[in-house]
XYZ file of C-alpha atoms in Angstrom:
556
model
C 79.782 115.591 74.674
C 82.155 118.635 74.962
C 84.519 117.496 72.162
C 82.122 116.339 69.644
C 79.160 118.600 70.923
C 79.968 121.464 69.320
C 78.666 120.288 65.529
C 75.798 118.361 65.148
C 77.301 116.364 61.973
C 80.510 115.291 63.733
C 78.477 114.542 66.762
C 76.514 112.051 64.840
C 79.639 109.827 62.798
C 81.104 109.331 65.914
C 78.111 108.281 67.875
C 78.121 104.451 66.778
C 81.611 104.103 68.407
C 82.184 102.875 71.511
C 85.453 104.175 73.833
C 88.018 102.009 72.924
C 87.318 102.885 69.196
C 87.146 106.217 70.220
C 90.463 106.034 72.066
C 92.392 104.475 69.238
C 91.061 107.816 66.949
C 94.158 109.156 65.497
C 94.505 113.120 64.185
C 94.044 113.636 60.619
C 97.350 113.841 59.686
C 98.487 110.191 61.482
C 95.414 108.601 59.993
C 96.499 107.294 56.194
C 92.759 106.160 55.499
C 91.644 109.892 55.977
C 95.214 111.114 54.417
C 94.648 109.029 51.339
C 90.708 110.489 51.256
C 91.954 113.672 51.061
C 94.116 113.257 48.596
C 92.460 111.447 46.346
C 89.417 114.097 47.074
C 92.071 116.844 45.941
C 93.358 114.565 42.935
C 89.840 114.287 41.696
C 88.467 117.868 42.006
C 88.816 119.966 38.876
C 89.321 123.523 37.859
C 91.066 125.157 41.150
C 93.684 124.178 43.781
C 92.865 122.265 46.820
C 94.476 122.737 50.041
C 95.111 119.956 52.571
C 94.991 120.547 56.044
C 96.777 117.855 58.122
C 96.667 118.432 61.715
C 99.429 116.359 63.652
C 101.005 116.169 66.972
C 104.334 116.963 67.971
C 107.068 113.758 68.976
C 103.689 111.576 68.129
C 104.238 108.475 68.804
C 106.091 109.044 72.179
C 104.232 108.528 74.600
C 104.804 110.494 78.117
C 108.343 110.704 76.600
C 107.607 113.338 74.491
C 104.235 113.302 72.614
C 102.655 116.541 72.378
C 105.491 118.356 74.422
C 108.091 120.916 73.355
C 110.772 118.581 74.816
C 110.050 116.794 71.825
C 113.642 117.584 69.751
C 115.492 117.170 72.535
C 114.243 113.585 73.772
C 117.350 111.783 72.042
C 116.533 108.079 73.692
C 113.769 106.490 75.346
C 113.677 104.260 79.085
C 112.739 100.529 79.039
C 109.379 101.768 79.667
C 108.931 104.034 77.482
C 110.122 101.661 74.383
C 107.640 99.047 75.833
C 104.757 101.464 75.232
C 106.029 102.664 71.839
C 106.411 99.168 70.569
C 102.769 98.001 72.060
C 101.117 101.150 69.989
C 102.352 100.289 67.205
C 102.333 96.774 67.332
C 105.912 96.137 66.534
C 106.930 92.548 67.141
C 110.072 92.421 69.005
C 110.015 90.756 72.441
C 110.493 91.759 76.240
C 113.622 90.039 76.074
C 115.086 92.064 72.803
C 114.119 95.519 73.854
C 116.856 96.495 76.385
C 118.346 95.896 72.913
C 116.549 98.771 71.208
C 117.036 96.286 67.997
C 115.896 97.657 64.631
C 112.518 95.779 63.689
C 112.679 95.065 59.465
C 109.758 93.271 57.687
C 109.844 89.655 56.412
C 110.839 89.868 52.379
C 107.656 88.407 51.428
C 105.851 91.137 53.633
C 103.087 93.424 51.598
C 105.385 96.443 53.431
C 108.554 95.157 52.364
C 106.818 94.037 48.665
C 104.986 97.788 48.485
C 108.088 99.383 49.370
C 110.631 97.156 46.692
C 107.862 97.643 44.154
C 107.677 101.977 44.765
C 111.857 101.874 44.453
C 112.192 100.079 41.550
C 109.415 102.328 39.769
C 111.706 105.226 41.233
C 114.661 103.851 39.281
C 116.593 102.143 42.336
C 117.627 101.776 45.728
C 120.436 104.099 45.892
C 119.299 107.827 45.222
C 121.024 109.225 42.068
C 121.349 112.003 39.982
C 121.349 111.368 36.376
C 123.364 113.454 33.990
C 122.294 112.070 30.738
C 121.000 114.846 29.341
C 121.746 116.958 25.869
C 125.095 119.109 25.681
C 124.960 121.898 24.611
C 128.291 123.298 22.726
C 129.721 126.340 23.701
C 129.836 129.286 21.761
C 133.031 130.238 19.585
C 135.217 132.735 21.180
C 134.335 134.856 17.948
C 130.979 135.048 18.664
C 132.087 137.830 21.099
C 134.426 139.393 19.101
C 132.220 142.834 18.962
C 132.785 142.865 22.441
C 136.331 141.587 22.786
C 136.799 144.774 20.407
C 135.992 147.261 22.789
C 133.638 150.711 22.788
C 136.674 152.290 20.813
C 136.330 155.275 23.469
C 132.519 155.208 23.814
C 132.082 154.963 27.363
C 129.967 152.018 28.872
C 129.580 150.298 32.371
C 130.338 146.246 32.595
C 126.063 146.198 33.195
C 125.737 147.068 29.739
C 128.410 145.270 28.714
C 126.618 142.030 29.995
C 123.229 143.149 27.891
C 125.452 143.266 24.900
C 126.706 139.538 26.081
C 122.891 138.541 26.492
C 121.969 139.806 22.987
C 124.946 138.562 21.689
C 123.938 134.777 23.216
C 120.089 135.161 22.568
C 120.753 135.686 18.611
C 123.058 132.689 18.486
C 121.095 130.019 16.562
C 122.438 127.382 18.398
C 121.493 128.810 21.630
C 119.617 131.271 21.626
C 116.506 130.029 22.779
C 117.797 128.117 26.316
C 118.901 131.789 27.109
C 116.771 132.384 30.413
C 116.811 136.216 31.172
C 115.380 137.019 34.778
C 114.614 140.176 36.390
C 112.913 140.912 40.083
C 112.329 144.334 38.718
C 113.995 147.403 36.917
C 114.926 146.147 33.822
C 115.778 149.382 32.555
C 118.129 150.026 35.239
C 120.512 147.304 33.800
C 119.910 148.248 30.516
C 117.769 145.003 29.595
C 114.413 147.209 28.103
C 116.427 146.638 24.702
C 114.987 142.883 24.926
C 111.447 143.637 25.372
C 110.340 144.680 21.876
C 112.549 141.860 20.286
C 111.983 139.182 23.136
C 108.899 140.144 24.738
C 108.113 139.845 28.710
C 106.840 136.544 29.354
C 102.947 136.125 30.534
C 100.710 133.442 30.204
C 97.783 135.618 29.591
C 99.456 137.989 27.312
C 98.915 141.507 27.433
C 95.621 143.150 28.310
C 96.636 146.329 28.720
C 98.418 149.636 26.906
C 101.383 150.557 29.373
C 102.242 154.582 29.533
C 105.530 154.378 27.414
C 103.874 152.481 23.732
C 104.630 155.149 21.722
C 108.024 154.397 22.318
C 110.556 152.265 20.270
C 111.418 150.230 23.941
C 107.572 149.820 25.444
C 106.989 147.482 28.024
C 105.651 144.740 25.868
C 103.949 141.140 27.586
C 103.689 138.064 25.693
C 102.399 134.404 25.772
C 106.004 133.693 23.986
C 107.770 136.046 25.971
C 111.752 134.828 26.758
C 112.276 137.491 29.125
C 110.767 136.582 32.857
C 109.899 139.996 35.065
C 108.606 138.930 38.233
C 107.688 141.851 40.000
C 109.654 143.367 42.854
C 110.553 140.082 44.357
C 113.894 138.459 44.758
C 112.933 135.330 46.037
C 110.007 134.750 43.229
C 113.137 135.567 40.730
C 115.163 132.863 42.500
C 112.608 130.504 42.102
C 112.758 131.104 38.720
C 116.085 130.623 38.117
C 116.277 127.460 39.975
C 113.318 125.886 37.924
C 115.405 126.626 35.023
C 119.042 125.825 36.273
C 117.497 122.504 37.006
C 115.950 122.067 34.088
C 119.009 119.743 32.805
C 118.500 117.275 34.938
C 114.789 117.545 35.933
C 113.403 117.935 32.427
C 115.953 117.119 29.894
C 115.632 120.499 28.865
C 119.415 122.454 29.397
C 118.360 126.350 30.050
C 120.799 128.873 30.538
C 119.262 131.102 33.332
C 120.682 135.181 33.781
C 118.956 136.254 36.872
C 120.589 140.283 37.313
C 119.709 142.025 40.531
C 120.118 145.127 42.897
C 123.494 142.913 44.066
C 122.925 143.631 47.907
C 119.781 142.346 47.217
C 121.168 139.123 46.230
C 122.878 137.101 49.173
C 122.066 139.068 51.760
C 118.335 138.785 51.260
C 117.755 135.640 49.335
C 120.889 133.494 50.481
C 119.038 130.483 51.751
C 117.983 129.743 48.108
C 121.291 130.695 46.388
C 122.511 127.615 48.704
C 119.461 125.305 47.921
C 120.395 126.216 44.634
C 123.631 125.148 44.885
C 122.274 122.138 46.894
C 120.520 121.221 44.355
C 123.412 121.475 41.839
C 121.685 124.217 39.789
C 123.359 125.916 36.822
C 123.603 129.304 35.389
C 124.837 133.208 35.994
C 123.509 135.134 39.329
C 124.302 138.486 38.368
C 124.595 141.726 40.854
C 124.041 144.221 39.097
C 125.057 148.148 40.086
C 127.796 146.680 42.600
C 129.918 148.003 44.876
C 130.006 150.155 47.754
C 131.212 153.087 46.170
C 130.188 152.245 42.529
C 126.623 152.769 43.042
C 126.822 156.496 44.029
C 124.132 158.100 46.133
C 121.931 155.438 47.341
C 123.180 155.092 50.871
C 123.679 151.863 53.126
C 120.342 149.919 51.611
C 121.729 149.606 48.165
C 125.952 149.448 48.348
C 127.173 146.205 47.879
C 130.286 145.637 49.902
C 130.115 142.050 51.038
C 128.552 140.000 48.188
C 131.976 138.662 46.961
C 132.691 137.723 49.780
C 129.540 135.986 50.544
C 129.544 134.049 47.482
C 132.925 133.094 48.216
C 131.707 130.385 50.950
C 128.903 128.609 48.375
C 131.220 125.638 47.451
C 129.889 125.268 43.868
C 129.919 129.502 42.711
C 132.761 130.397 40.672
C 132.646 133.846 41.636
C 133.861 136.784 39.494
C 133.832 140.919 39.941
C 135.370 141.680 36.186
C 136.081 145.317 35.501
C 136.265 145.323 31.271
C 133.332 143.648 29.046
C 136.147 141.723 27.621
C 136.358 139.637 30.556
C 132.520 139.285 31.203
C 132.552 137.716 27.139
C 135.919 135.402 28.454
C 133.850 134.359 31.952
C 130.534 133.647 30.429
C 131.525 131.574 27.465
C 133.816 129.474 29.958
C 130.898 129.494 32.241
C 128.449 128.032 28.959
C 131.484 125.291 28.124
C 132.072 124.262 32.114
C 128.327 123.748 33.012
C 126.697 122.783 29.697
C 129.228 121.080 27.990
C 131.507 119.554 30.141
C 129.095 118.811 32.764
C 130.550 120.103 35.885
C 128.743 120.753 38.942
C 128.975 124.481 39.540
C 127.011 127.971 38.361
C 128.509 131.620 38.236
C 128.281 134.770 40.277
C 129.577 138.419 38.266
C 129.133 141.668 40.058
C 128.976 144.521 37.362
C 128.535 148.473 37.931
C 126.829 151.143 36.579
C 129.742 153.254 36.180
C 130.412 154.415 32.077
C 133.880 154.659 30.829
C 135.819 153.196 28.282
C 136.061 149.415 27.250
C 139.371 148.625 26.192
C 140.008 145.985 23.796
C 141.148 142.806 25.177
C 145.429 142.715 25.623
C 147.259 140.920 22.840
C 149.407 139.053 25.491
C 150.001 135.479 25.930
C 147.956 133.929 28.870
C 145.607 136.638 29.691
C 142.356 134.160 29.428
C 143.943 131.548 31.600
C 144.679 134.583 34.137
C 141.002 136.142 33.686
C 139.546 132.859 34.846
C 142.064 131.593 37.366
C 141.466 135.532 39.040
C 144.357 137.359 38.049
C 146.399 139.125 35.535
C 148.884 141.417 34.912
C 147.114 144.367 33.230
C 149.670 147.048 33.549
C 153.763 147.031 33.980
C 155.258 150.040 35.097
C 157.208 150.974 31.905
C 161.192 151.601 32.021
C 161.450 150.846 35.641
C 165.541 151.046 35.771
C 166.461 151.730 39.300
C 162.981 153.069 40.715
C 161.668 151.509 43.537
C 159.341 148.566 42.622
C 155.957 147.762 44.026
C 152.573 145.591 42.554
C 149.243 147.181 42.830
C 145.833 144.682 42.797
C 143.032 146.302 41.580
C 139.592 144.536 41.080
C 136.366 145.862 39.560
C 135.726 149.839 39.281
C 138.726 150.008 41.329
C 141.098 148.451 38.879
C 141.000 152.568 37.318
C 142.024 154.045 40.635
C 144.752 151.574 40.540
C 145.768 153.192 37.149
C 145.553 156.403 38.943
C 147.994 155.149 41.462
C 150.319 154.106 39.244
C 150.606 157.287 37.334
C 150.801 159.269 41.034
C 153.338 156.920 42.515
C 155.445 157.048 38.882
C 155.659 160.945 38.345
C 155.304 162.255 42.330
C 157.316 159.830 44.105
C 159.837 157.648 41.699
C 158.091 154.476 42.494
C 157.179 152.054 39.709
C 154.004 149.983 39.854
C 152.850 147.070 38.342
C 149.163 146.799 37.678
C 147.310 143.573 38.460
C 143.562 143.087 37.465
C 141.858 140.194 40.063
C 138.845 139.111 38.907
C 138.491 136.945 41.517
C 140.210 136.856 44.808
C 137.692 133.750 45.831
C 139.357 131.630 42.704
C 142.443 132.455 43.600
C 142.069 131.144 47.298
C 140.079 127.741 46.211
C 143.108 127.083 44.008
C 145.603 127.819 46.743
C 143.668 125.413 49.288
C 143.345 122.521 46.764
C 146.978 123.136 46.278
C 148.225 123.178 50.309
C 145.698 120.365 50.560
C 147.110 118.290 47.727
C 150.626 118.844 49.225
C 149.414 117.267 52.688
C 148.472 114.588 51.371
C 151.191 114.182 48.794
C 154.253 114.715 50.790
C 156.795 112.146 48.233
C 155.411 114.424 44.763
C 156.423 117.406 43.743
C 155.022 120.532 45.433
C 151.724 121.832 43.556
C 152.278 125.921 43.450
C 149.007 127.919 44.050
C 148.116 130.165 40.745
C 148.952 133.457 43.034
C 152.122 132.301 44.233
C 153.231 131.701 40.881
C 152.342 134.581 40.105
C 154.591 136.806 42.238
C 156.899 134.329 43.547
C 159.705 135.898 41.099
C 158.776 139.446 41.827
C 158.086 139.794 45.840
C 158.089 143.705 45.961
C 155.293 144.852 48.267
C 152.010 144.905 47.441
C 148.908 146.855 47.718
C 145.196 145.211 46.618
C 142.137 147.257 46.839
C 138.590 146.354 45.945
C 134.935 147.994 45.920
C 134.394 145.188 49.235
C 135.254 144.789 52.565
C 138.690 143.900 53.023
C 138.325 140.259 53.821
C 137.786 140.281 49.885
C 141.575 141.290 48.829
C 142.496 139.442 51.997
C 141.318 135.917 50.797
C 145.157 135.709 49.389
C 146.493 136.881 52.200
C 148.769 133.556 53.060
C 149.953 132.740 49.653
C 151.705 135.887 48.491
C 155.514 135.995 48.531
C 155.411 139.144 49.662
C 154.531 142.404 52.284
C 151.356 142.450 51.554
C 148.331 145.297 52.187
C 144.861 145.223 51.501
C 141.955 148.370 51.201
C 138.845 148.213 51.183
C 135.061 149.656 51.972
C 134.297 148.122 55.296
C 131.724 149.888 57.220
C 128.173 151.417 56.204
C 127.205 152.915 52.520
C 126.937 156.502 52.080
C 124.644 159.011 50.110
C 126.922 160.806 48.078
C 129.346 160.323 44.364
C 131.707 158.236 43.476
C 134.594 160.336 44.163
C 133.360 161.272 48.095
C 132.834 157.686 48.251
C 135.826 156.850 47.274
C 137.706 159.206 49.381
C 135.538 158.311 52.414
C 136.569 154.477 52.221
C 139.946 155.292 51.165
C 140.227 153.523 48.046
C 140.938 156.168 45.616
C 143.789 156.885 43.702
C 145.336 158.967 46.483
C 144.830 156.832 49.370
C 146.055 153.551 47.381
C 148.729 155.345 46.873
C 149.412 156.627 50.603
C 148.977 153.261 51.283
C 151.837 151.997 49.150
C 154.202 154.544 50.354
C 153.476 153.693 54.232
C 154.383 150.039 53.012
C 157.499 151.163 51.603
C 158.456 153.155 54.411
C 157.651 150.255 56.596
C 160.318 147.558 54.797
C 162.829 150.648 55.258
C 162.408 151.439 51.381
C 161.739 154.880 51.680
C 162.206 157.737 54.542
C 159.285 158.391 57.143
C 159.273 162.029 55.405
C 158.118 161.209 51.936
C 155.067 159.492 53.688
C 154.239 162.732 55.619
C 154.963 164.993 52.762
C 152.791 163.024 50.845
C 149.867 163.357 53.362
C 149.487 166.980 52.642
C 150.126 166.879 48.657
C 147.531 164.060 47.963
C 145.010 166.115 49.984
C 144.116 163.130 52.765
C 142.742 164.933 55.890
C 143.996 162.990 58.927
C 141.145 163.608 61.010
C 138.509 161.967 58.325
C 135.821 159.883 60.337
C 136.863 155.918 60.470
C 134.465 154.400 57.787
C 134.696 151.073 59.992
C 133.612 153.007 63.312
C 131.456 155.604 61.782
């Protein structure tokens, strides 16, 4: 009467049954015949969605062991008793004499169970779970498909964002590929220079456009379409994860390769959505993740919310990202047609992560030197050697990003103030660098009668140990991911602590990683290995203008 009492209609199904029917009720959600009404209920209803709500009990099944309590996860074996009960509700045929046992109870062959389940495996393709890979490659484009960008801006100045919307353009108008390319955006297209697509391209909506937006007149206007390439999804990271997923699957779910771009607010990226960056690693997605307006000191006067100082290194522990923070367009061309070949031609089981900045200067054209691809995409090359060095003192400097230019800076101070000469390295990728060094050491292990394997960054610097300085627009565990393979004294900078509200050049100054402090940094090195005398380091305190007393950016 009190459960049932309340509403006349329930009141009245349940009044033919008698107790022990109304004992062996189960809830809705352990009942199949009222689990397969609903469904079928929802399969059959037309025109709108139909939610399902299945009301179940916690450890059901349990008995006093467990059922309905909040012990439930922790209840890791059952008494005698308790396995008597759980076998008698659910009629499981296995004696008194076998339970002590706690034997596994499996069907007879010729069992409907056993001939349902057989029937629903083989109509799923198999026994074993598998993924299939059999799906159309797609060939990657020719390294002069790029070749505007390869060129350089021939002194116009440009940041690497708008160096990848060039890349996008280039890829979109490629016959071949053009329409697999998947552009994504959470929001602020214009912000990474992407508004170019929206005339050509369109914004995708399924409805179209029902609605004149404020900026028509103009050449760029914010233009919806049914046919739309480019997806907007609002100001929502995870909705524009989703989306990429759905489309970095598409290879193996549909057939259908796609080529997904999904550029973001990078400290939005990771730190916000990383539980779906690693679902979509776990479910062996493919395409480019790209944080846009990086770094911690790159993306000047937006404070702590917005500075990126950690996403590299984030990305570094996602076991399928090939992660990259290029500083030239050159190498974003070089990364993302090696990305295209990898993933949709070759078939391997990885997808890309590129922080870019939104800091203009000048794209060089690529260097006419022997290598310099294998280097841009192992995650490190020599961009730079000091020239004439003769007797000078000799040091490396490892630059990465918007850095790589106060490294340049460096070099030129440490040359002409302080008779030191400096070799410039660009790393693209200090994460690369490291997975190649553990494969290596791990190989070696396990190979102890074959010739040593030498990590990419060893080789590197093996034949030139001078002391080293590497500074990045990230926390220092970045540069410090090749800490244990380098031949040499080695130092690392970088932009721990909080972001600030202020330019490029405070910021720079405030997380010591500007020209000046890179190269206080190299002196105090020098001095250190008994290179130079403690005095040139203090001069050099007062010439470059570094105030001792600064605040700690770690601390402050």
């Amino acid at each position: 009467e009190d459960f049932f009492g309340g509403s006349p209609e329930l009141k009245a199904m349940v009044e033919p049954l008698d107790d022990e029917e109304l004992r062996k009720m189960r809830r809705g959600g352990h009942d199949p015949q009222k689990v397969y009404a609903a469904m079928n209920a929802a399969v059959q209803h037309k025109g709108q969605p139909t939610v399902i709500l299945a009301k179940t009990i916690k450890g059901y099944g349990l008995g006093e062991a467990g059922e309905g309590r909040n012990i439930s996860h922790q209840q890791k074996k059952l008494n005698e008793e308790e396995l008597r009960e759980f076998r008698d509700r659910f009629d499981i045929p296995i004696s008194d004499d076998e339970i002590d046992e706690t034997p596994f109870f499996r069907p007879s062959p010729e069992s409907e169970e056993m001939q349902y389940l057989k029937a629903r495996r083989e109509a799923l393709g198999g026994y074993v779970p598998e993924r299939k890979y059999r799906f159309k490659r797609i060939e990657s484009p020719k390294k002069e498909t790029f070749q505007r960008i390869l060129a350089g801006s021939h002194g116009r100045e440009a940041s690497t964002t708008l160096a990848l919307a060039q890349v996008l353009q280039t890829l979109l108008r490629d016959k071949e590929i053009g329409d697999r390319i998947v552009p994504i955006v959470p929001d602020e297209a214009r912000t990474f220079g992407l508004d170019a697509l929206f005339r050509q391209y369109g914004i995708y909506n399924h409805l179209g456009q029902h609605y004149q937006p404020v900026d028509y007149p103009g050449l760029l206007y914010y233009r919806e379409a049914t046919d739309g390439q480019l997806i907007e999804e609002g100001l929502t990271e995870a909705g524009a994860m989703s989306s990429f997923i759905a489309a970095g699957t598409a290879y193996s779910s549909h057939d259908c390769p796609m080529i997904p771009f999904f550029v973001y607010y990078s400290m939005f990226g990771f730190q916000r959505i990383g539980d779906l960056i690693w679902a979509a690693a776990d479910q062996r997605a493919r395409g480019f993740l790209v944080g846009a307006t990086a770094g911690r000191t790159t993306l000047a006067g937006e404070g702590l919310q917005h500075q990126d100082g950690s996403s590299q290194i984030l990305a570094s522990l996602v076991p399928t990202i090939r992660a990259y923070d290029p500083a030239y367009a050159y190498e974003i061309a070089i990364i993302v047609r090696d990305g295209i070949k990898r993933m949709y031609e070759e078939n391997e089981d990885t997808f890309y992560y590129l922080t870019l900045e939104n800091e203009p200067y000048a794209q060089p054209e690529i260097p006419d030197q022997e290598g310099i691809e294998e280097g841009i995409l192992n995650g490190i090359y020599k961009l730079r050697p000091s020239e004439d060095p003769g007797a000078l003192t000799r040091m490396h400097l490892i630059g990465s990003g918007a850095i790589i230019r106060e490294m340049l800076k460096a070099q030129t101070i440490l040359r002409e103030k302080y008779d030191v000469a400096a070799d410039v390295w660009n790393a693209t990728s200090f994460s690369q660098l490291r997975r190649d060094a553990v494969q290596a050491d791990r190989w070696n292990m396990l190979n102890p009668d074959k010739e040593e394997r030498i990590p990419f960054v060893k080789e590197a610097f093996v034949r030139e140990p001078w002391p080293t300085v590497a500074a990045s627009d990230y926390a220092r565990l970045n540069g410090e991911m090749i800490a244990q393979w380098m031949p040499n004294d080695y130092f690392v900078l970088g932009t721990d602590g909080f972001g600030r509200s202020e330019g490029r050049e405070a910021l720079r100054r405030f997380f010591e990683v500007d020209a000046e402090c890179i190269a206080l940094a190299s002196l105090t090195r020098l001095r250190k290995l008994g290179m130079i005398d403690a005095s040139v380091v203090i001069s050099a305190i007062e010439e470059l203008g570094i105030d001792q007393e600064k605040p700690n950016p770690l601390s402050s």
